[in-house]
CSV table of N, CA and C in Angstrom, one decimal:
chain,number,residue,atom,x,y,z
A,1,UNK,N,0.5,206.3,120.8
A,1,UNK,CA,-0.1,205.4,119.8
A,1,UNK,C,-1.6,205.3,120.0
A,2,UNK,N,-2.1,205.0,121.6
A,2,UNK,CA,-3.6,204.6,121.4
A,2,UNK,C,-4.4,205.7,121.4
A,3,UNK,N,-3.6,207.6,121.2
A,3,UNK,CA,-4.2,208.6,120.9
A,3,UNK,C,-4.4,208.7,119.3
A,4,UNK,N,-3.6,208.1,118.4
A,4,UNK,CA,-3.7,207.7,117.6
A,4,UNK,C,-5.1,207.0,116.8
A,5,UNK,N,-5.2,206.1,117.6
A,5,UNK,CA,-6.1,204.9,117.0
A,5,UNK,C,-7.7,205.7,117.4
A,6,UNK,N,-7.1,206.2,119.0
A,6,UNK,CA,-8.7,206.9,119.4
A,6,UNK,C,-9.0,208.0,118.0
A,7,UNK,N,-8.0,208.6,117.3
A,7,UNK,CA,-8.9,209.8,116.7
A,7,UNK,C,-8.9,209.2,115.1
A,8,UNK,N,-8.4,208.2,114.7
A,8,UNK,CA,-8.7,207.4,114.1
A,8,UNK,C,-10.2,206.8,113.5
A,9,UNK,N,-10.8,206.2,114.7
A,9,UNK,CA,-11.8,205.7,115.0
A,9,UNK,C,-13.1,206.5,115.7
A,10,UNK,N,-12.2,208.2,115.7
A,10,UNK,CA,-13.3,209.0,115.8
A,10,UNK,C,-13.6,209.5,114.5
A,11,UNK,N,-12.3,209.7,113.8
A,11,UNK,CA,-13.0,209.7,111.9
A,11,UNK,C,-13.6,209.0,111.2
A,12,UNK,N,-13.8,207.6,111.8
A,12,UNK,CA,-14.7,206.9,111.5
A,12,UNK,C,-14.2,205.8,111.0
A,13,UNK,N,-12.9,205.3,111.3
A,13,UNK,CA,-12.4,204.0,110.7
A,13,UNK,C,-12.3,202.8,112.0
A,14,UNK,N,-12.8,201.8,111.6
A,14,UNK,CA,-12.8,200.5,112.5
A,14,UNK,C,-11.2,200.8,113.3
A,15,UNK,N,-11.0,199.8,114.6
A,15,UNK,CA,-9.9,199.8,115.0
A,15,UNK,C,-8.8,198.9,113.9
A,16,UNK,N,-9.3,198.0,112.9
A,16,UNK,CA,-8.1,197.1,112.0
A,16,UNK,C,-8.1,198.3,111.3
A,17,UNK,N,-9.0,198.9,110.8
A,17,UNK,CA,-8.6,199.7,109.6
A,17,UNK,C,-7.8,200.7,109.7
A,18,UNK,N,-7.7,201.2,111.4
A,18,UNK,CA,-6.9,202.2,111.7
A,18,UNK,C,-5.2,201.8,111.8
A,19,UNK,N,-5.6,200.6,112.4
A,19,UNK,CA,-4.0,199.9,112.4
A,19,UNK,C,-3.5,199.1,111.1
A,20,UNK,N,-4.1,199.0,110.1
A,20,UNK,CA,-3.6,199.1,108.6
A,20,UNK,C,-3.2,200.1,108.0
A,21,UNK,N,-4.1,201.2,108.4
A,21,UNK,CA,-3.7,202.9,107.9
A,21,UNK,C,-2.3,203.4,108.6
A,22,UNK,N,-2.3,202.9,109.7
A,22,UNK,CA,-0.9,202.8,110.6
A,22,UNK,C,0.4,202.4,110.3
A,23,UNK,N,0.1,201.4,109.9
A,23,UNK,CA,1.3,200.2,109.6
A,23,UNK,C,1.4,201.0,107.7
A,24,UNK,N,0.4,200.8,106.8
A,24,UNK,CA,0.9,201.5,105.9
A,24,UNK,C,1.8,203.0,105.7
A,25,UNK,N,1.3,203.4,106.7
A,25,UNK,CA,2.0,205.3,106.7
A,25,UNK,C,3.7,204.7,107.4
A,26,UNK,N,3.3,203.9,108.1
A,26,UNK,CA,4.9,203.6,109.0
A,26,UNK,C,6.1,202.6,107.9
A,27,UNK,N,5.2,202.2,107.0
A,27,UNK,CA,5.8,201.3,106.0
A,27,UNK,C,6.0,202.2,104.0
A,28,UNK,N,4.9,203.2,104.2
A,28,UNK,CA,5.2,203.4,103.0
A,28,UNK,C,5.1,202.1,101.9
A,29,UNK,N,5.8,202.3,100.7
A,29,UNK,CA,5.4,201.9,99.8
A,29,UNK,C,5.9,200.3,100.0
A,30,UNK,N,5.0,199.1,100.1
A,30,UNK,CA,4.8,198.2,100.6
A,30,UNK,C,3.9,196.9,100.8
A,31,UNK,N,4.4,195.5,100.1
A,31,UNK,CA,3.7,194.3,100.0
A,31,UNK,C,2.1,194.8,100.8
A,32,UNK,N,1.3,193.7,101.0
A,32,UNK,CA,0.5,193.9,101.3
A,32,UNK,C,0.9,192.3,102.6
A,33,UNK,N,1.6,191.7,102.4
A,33,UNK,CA,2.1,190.7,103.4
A,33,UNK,C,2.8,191.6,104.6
A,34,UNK,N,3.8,192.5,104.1
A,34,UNK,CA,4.3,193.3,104.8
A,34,UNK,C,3.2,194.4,106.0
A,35,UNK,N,2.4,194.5,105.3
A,35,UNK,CA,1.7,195.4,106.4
A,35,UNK,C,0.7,194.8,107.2
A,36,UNK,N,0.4,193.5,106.5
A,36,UNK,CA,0.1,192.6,107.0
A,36,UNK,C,0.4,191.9,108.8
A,37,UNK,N,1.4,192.0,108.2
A,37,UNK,CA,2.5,191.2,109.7
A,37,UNK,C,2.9,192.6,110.2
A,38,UNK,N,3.2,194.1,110.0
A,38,UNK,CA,3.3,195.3,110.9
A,38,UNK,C,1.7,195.5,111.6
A,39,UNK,N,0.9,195.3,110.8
A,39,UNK,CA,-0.9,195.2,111.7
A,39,UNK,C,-1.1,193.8,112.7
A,40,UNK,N,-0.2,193.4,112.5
A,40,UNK,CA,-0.7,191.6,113.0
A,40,UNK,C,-2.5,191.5,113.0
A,41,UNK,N,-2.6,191.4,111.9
A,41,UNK,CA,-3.6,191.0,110.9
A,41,UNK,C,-3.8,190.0,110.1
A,42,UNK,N,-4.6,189.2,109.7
A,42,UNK,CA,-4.4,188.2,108.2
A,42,UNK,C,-4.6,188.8,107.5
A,43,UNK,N,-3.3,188.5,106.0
A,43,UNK,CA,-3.2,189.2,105.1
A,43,UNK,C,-4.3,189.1,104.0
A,44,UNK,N,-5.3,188.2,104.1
A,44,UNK,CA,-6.6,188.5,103.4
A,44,UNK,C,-7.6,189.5,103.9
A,45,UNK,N,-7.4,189.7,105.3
A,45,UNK,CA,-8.4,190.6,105.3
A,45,UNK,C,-7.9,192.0,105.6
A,46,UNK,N,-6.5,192.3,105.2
A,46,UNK,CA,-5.5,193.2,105.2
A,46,UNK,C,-6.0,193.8,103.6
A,47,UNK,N,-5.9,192.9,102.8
A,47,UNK,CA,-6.5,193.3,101.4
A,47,UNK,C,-8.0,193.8,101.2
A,48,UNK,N,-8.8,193.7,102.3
A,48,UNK,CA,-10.4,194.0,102.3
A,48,UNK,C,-10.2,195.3,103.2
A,49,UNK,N,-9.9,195.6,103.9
A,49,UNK,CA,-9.3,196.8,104.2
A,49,UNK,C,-8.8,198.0,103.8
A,50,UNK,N,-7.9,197.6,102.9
A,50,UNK,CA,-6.7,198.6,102.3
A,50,UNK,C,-8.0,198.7,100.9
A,51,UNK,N,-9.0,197.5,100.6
A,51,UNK,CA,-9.5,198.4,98.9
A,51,UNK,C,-10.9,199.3,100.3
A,52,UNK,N,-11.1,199.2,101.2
A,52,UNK,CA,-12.1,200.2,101.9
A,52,UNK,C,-11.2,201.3,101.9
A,53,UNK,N,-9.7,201.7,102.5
A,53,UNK,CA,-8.6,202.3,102.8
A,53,UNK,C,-9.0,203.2,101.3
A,54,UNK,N,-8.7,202.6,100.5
A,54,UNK,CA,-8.2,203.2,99.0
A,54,UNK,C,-9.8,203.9,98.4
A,55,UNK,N,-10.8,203.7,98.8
A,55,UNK,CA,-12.2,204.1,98.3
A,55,UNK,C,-12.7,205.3,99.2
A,56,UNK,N,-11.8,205.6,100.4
A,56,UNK,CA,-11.6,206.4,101.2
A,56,UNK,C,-11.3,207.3,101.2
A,57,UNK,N,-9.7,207.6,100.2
A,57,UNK,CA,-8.9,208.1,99.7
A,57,UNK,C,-7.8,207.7,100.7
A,58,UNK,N,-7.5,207.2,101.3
A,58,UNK,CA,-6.5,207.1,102.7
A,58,UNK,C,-5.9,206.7,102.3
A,59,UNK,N,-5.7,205.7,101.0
A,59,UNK,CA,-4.7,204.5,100.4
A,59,UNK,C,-4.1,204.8,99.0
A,60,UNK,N,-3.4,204.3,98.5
A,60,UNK,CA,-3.4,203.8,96.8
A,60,UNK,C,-2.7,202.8,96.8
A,61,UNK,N,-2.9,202.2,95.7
A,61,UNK,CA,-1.7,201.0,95.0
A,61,UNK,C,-0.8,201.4,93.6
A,62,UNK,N,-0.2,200.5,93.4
A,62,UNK,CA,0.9,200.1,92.7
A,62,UNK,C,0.9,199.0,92.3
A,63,UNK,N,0.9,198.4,91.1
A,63,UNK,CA,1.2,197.0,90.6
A,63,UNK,C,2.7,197.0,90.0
A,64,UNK,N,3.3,196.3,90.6
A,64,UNK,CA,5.4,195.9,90.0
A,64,UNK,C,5.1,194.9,89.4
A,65,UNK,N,5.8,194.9,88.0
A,65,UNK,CA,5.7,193.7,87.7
A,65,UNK,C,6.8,192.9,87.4
């Protein structure tokens, strides 16, 4: 895992952003509370992440309604 995060963070993503990118790919399609608590992160700045994530290309969303 922490070979992971190292090449992660050699692409150029902070260590949260790598472990949100983490928790998303391990979670798939999924709350933003949810990956929240798989990053052990706050889920507000889980949301500030994932729209960097998504401007990246590394992410997308879905709105359910």
């Amino acid at each position: 895992m922490k070979d992971i995060l190292s090449n992660l963070k050699n692409f150029g993503l902070s260590e949260k952003e790598a472990k949100v990118y983490l928790a998303n790919l391990e979670l798939g399609n999924s709350l933003v509370s949810d990956i929240s608590i798989k990053a052990n992160l706050p889920r507000t700045l889980v949301y500030d992440i994932l729209e960097r994530l998504i401007n990246l290309g590394l992410a997308s969303y879905s709105i359910k309604s």
